[in-house]
CSV table of C-alpha atoms and ligand atoms in Angstrom, one decimal:
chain,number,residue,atom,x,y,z
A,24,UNK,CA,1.0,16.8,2.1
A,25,UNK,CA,0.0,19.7,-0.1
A,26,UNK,CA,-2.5,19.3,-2.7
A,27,UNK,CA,-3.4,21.5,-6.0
A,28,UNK,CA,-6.5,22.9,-6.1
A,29,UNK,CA,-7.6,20.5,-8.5
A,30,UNK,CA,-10.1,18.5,-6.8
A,31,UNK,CA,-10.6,16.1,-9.0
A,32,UNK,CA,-7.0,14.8,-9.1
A,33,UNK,CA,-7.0,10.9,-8.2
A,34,UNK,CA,-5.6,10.6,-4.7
A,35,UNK,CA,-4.1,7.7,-3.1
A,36,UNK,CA,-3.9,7.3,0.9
A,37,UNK,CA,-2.1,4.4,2.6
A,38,UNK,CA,-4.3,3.4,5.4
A,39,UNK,CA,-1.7,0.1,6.2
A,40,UNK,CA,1.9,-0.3,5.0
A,41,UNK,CA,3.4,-3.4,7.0
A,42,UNK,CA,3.2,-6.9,5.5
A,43,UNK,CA,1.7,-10.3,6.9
A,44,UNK,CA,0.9,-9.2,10.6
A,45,UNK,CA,0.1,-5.9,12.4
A,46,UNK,CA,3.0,-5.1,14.0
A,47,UNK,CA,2.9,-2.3,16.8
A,48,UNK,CA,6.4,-1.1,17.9
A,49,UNK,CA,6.8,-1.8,21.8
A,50,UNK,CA,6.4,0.2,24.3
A,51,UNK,CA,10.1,0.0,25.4
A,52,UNK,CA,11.2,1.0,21.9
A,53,UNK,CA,9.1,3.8,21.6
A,54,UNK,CA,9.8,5.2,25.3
A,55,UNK,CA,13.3,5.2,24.0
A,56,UNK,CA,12.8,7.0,21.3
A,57,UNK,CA,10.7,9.6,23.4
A,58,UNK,CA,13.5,10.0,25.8
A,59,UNK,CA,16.4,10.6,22.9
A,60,UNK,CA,14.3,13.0,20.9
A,61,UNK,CA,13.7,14.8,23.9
A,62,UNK,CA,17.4,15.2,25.6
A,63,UNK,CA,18.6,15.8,22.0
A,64,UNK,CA,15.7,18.6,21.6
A,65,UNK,CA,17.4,20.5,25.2
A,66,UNK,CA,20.9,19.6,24.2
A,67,UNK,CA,20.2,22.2,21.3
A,68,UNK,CA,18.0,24.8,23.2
A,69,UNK,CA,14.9,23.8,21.0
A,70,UNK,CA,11.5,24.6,22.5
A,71,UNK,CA,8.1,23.1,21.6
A,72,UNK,CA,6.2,25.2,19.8
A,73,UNK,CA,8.4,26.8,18.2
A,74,UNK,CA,9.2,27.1,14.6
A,75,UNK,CA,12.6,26.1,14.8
A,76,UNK,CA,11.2,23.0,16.9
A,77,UNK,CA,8.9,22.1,14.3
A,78,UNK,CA,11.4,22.3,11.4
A,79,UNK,CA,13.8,20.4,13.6
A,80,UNK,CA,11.4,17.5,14.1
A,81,UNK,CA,10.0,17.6,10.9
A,82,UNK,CA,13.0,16.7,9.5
A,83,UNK,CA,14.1,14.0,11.6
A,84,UNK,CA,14.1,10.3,9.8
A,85,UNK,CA,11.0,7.9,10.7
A,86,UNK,CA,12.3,5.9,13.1
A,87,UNK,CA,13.0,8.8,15.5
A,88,UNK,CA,9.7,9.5,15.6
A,89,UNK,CA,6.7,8.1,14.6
A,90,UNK,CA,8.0,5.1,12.9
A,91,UNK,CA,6.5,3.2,9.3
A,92,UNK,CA,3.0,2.3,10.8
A,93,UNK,CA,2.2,-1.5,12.2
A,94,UNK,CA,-1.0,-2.0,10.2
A,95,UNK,CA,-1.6,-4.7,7.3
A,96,UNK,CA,-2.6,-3.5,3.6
A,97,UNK,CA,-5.4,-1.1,3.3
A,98,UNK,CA,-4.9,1.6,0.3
A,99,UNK,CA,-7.6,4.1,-0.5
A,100,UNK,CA,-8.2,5.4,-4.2
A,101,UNK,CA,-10.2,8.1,-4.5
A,102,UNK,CA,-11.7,11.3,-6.8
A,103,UNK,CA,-14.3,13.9,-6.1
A,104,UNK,CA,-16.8,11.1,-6.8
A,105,UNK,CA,-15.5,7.9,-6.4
A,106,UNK,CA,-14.0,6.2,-3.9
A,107,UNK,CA,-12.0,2.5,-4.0
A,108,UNK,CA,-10.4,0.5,-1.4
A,109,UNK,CA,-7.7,-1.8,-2.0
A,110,UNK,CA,-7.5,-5.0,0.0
A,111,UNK,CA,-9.0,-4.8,4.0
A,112,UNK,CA,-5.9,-5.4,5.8
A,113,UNK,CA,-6.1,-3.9,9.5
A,114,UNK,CA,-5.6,-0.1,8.3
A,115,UNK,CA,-9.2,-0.9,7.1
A,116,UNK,CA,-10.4,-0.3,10.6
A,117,UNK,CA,-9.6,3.4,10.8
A,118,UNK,CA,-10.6,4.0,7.2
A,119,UNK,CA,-14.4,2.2,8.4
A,120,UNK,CA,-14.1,4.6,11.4
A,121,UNK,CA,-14.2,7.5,9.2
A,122,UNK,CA,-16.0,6.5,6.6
A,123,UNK,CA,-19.1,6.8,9.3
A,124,UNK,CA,-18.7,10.1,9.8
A,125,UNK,CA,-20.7,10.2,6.0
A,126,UNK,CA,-23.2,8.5,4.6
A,127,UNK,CA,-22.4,5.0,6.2
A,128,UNK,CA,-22.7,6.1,9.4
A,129,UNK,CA,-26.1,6.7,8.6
A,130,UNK,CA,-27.1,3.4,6.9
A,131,UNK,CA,-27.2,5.4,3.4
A,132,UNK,CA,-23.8,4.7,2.4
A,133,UNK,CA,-22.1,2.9,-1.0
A,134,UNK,CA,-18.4,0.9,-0.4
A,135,UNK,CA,-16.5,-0.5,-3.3
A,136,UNK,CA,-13.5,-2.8,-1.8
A,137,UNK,CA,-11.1,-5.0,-4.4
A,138,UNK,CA,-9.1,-7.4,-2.9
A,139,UNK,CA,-5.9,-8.6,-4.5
A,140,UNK,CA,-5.7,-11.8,-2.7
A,141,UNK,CA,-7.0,-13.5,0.3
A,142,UNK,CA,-3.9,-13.9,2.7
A,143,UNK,CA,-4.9,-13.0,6.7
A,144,UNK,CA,-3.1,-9.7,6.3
A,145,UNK,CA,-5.3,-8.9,3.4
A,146,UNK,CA,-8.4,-9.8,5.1
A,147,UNK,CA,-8.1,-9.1,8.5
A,148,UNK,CA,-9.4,-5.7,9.1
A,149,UNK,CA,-12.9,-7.2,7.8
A,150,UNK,CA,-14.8,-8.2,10.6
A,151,UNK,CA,-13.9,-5.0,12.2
A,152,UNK,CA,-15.2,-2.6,9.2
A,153,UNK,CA,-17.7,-0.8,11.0
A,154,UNK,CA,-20.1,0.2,8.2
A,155,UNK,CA,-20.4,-3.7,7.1
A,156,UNK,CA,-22.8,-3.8,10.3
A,157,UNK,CA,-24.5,-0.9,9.5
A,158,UNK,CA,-28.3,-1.9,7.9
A,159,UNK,CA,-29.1,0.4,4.8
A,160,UNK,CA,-25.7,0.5,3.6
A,161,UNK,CA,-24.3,-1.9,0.7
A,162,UNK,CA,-20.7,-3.2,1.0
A,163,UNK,CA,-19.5,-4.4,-3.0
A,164,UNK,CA,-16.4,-6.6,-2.6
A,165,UNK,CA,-14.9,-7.2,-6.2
A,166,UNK,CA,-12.0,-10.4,-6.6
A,167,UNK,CA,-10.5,-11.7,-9.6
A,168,UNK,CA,-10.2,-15.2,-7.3
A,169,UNK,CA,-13.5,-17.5,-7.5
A,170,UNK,CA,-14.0,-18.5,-4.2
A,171,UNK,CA,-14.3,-14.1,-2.9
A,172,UNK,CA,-18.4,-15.4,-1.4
A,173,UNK,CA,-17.1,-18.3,0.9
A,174,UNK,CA,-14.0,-16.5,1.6
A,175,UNK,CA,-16.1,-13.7,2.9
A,176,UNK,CA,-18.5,-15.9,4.4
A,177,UNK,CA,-15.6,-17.9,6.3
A,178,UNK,CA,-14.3,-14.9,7.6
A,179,UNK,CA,-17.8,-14.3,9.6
A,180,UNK,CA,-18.5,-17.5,11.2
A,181,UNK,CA,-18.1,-19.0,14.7
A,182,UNK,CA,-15.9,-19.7,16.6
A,183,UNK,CA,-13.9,-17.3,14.8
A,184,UNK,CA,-15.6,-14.8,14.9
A,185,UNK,CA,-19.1,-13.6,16.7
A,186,UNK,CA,-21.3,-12.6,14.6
A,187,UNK,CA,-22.4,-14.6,12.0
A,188,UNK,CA,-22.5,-13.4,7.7
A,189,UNK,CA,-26.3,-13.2,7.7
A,190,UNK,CA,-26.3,-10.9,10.5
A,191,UNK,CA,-23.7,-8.8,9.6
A,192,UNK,CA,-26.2,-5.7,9.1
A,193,UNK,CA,-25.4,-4.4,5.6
A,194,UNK,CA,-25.9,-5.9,1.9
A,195,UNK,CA,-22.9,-7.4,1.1
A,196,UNK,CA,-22.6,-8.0,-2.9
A,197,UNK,CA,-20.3,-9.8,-4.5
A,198,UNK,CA,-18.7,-9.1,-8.0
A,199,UNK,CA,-16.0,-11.3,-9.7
A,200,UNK,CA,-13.5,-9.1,-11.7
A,201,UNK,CA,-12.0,-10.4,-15.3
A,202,UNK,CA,-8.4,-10.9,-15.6
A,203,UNK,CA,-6.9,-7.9,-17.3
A,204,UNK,CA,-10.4,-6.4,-18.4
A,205,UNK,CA,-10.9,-2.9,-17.8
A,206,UNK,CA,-14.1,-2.2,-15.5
A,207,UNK,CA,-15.7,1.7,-14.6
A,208,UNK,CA,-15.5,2.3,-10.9
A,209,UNK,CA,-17.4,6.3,-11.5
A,210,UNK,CA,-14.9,7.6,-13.1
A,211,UNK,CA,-12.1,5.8,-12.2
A,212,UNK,CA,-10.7,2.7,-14.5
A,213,UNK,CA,-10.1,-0.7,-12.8
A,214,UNK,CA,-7.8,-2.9,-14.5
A,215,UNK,CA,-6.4,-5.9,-12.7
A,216,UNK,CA,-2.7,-8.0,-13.5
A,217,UNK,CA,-1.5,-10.9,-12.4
A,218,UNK,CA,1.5,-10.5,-9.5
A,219,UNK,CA,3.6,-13.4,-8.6
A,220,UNK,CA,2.7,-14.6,-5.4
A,221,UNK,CA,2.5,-18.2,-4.0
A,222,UNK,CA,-1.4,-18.0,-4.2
A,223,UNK,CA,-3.1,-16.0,-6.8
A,224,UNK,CA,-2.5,-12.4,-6.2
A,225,UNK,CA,-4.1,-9.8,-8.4
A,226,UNK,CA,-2.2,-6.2,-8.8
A,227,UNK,CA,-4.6,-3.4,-10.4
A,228,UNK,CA,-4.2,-0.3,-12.5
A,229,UNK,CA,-6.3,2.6,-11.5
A,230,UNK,CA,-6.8,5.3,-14.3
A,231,UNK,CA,-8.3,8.7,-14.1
A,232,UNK,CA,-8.3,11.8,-16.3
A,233,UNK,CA,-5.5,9.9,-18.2
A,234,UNK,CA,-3.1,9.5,-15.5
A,235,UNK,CA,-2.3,6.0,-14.1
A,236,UNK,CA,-1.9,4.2,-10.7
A,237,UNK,CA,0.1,0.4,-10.5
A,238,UNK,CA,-0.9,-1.1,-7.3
A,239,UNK,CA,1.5,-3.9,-7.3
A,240,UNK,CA,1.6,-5.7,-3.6
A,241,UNK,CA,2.3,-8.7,-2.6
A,242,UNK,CA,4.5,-9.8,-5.4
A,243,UNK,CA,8.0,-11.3,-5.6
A,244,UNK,CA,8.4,-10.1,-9.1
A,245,UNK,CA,10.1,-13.1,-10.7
A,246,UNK,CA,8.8,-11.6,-14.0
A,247,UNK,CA,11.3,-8.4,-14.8
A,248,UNK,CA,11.7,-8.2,-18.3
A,249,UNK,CA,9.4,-7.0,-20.5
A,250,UNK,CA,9.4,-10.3,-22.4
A,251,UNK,CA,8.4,-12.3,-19.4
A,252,UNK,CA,6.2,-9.6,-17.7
A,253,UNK,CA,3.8,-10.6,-20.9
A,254,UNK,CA,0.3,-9.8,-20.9
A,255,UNK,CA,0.9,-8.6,-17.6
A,256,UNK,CA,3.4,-5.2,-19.0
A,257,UNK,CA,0.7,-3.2,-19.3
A,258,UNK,CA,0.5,-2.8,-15.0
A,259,UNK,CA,3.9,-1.1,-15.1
A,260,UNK,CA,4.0,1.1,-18.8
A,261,UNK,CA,2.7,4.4,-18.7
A,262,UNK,CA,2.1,5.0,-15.1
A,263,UNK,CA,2.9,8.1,-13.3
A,264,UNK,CA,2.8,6.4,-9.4
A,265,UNK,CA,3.3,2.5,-8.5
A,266,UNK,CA,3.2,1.4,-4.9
A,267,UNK,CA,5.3,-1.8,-5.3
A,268,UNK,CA,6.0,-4.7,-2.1
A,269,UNK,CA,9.7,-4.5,-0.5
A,270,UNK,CA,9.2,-6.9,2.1
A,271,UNK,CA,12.5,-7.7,1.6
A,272,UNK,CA,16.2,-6.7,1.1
A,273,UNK,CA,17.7,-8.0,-2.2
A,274,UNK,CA,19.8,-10.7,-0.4
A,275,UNK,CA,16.5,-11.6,1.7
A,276,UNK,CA,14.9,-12.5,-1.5
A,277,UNK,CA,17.2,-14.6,-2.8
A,278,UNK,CA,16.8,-16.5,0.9
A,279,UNK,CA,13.1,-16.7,0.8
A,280,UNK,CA,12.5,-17.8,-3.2
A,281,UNK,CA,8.4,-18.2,-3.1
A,282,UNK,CA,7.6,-16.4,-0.1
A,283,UNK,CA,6.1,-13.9,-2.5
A,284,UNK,CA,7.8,-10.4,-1.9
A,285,UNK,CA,10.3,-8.4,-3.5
A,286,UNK,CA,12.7,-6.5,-2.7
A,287,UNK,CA,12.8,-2.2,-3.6
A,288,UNK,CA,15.9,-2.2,-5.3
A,289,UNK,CA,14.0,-4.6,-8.3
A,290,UNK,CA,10.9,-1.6,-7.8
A,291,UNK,CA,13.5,0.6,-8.9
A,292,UNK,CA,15.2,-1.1,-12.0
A,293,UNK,CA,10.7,-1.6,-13.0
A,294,UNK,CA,10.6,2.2,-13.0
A,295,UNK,CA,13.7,3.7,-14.2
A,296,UNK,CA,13.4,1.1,-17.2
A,297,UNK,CA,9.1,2.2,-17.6
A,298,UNK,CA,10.3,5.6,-16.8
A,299,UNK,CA,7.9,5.8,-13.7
A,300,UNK,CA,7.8,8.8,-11.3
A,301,UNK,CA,7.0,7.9,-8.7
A,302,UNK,CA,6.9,5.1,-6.5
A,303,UNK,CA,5.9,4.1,-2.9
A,304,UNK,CA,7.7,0.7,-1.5
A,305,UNK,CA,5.2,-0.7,1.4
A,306,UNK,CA,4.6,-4.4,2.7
A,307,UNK,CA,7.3,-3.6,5.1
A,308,UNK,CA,8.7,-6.7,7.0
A,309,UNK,CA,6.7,-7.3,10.8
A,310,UNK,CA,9.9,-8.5,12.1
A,311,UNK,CA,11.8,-5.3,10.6
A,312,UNK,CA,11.7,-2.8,13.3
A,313,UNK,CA,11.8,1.3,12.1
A,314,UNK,CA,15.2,1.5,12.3
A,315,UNK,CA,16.1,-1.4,10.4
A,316,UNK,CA,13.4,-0.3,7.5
A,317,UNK,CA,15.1,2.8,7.3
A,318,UNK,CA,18.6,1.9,7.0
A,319,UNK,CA,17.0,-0.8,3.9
A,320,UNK,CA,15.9,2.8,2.7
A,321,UNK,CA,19.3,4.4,3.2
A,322,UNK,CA,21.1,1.0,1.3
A,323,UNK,CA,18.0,1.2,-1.5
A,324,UNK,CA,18.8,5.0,-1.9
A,325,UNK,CA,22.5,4.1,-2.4
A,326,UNK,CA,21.4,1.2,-4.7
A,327,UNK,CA,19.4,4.2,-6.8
A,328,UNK,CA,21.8,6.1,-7.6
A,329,UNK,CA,24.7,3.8,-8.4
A,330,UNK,CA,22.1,2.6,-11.4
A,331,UNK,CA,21.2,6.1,-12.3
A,332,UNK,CA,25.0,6.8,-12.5
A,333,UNK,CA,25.3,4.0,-14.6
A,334,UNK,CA,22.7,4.4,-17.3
A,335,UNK,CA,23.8,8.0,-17.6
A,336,UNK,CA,27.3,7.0,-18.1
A,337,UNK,CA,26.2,4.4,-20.9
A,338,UNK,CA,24.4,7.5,-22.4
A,339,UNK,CA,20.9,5.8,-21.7
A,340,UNK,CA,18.1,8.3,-21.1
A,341,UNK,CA,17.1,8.6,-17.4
A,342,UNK,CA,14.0,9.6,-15.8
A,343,UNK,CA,14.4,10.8,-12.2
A,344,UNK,CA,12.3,8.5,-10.0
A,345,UNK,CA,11.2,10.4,-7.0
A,346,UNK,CA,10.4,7.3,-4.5
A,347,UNK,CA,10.0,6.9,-0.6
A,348,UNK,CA,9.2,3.8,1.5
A,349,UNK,CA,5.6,3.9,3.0
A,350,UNK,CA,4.4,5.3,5.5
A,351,UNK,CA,1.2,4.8,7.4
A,352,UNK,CA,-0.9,7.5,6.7
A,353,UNK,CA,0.6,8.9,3.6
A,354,UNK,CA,-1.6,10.5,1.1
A,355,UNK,CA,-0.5,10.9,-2.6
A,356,UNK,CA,-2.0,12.9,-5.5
A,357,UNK,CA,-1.5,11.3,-8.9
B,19,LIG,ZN1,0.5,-9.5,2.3
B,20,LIG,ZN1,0.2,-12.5,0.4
């Protein structure tokens, strides 16, 4: 993705996009698709290498290709000076492996993780955050939820895992967040609301330089309206990018009332009524493979534009959303 060359622009990358367990796409599926994107490339004469090739496979849809990504929730917020991750799901692994190529690899470095809420797929990637061994760095984990010390605590203890907290390496320091009270992160706002999930779940707001980011997974969004959103509105008003949970398709939801996760389609009625941008649908389903989460993005798309036809037709004022489903890897400037 192209960025301006203002480096100071907050910039959100989506280290994990599936929902409840890593989910790697088997090895028969993905020999297929190698074997169809190949015949079809000599079918039309393409070669590799060339730009025609390139643009070719560029534009083919995700599940010819590389797919939506198998890892669990792991979203990185960052500026020129501060960085923020966003749940340790097990895209956190990568984003640890990188991370020590700076300052943490040499025991100097500074983390700042939030967590919304302590399901596995939330958590997961923890034990396997390389810089959290690392002595001389310091690891801040921030939770709106009480119990974020013996959660952590639980997480490195035997049998289940090896190595026990206290000789994990690295200061670990634990901070409990307010509800709905703003905190500086450097120069980036941290504000977190209330999602409804079947345990606590907090969402957060992430503002820079006056410009907004809703981070708003897992939630089943039971509150829509504005009325029963409450004290919780602010999340969704004002925001120019929201990455919003659509584990599910809109008949799926009603099928699974409490399991926490909403569908894209209610994403889309949140930010063509706030008059949001942009949005990013991730928490994909583990039992959805590529090609189903893309024909939910085909039926969401068609879902999109029936409602945008609509509101114009009643004369209502419409802001184009440009929106995408997630994938792993995707970096976004806001
Ligand atoms: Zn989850
Ligand atoms: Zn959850």
């Amino acid at each position: 993705m192209l960025f301006s060359s203002d480096e100071n622009k907050m910039r959100v990358k989506l280290w994990g996009v599936r929902g409840s367990l890593p989910s790697p796409q088997a090895p028969s599926t993905l020999e297929q698709r190698v074997k169809e994107v190949a015949t079809l490339a000599l079918e039309q004469g393409l070669k590799p290498g060339t730009i025609e090739f390139e643009s070719w496979f560029n534009a083919l849809p995700p599940h010819r290709k590389g797919g939506y990504g198998g890892n669990t929730p792991c979203v990185e917020v960052r500026t020129s000076k501060t960085r923020i991750i966003v749940d340790a799901g097990s895209g956190l692994r990568a984003l640890g492996a990188e991370l020590m190529q700076g300052p943490c690899g040499k025991g100097q470095g500074e983390v700042h993780l939030v967590f919304t809420h302590f399901h596995w797929d939330h958590l997961a990637g923890l034990p396997f955050f390389i810089p959290i061994f690392v002595p001389g760095n310091t690891i801040h984990l921030y939770g709106v939820q009480a119990d974020l010390d013996s959660m952590v605590k639980m997480l490195f203890h035997k049998p289940y895992f090896p190595v026990e907290f206290d000789k994990i390496g690295a200061k670990v320091v634990v901070h409990s967040l307010e509800p709905r009270e703003k905190v500086m992160f450097g120069d980036i706002q941290v504000t977190p609301y209330q999602l409804d999930h079947p345990d606590p779940c907090w969402g957060y707001r992430f503002e820079h330089e006056g410009k907004a980011y809703s981070h708003c997974v897992d939630t089943e969004a039971v509150r829509v309206s504005r009325e029963d959103m409450g004290p919780d509105l602010p999340l969704y008003q004002n925001v120019e990018l929201m990455v919003f949970d659509a584990q599910y398709t809109l008949m799926e939801t009603i099928e699974k009332v409490h399991w926490g996760h909403a569908a894209a389609s209610i994403g889309i009625d949140i930010a063509l009524r706030e008059g949001i941008r942009r949005v990013i649908f991730m928490h994909h389903d583990p039992a959805a493979g590529d090609e189903r989460i893309y024909n939910v993005e085909q039926q969401t798309r068609r879902y999109y534009e029936r409602m945008v036809k609509h509101m114009r037709e009643a004369g209502e004022p419409v802001v184009d959303v440009e929106w995408s489903f997630a994938i792993e890897g995707m970096e976004i400037e806001v």
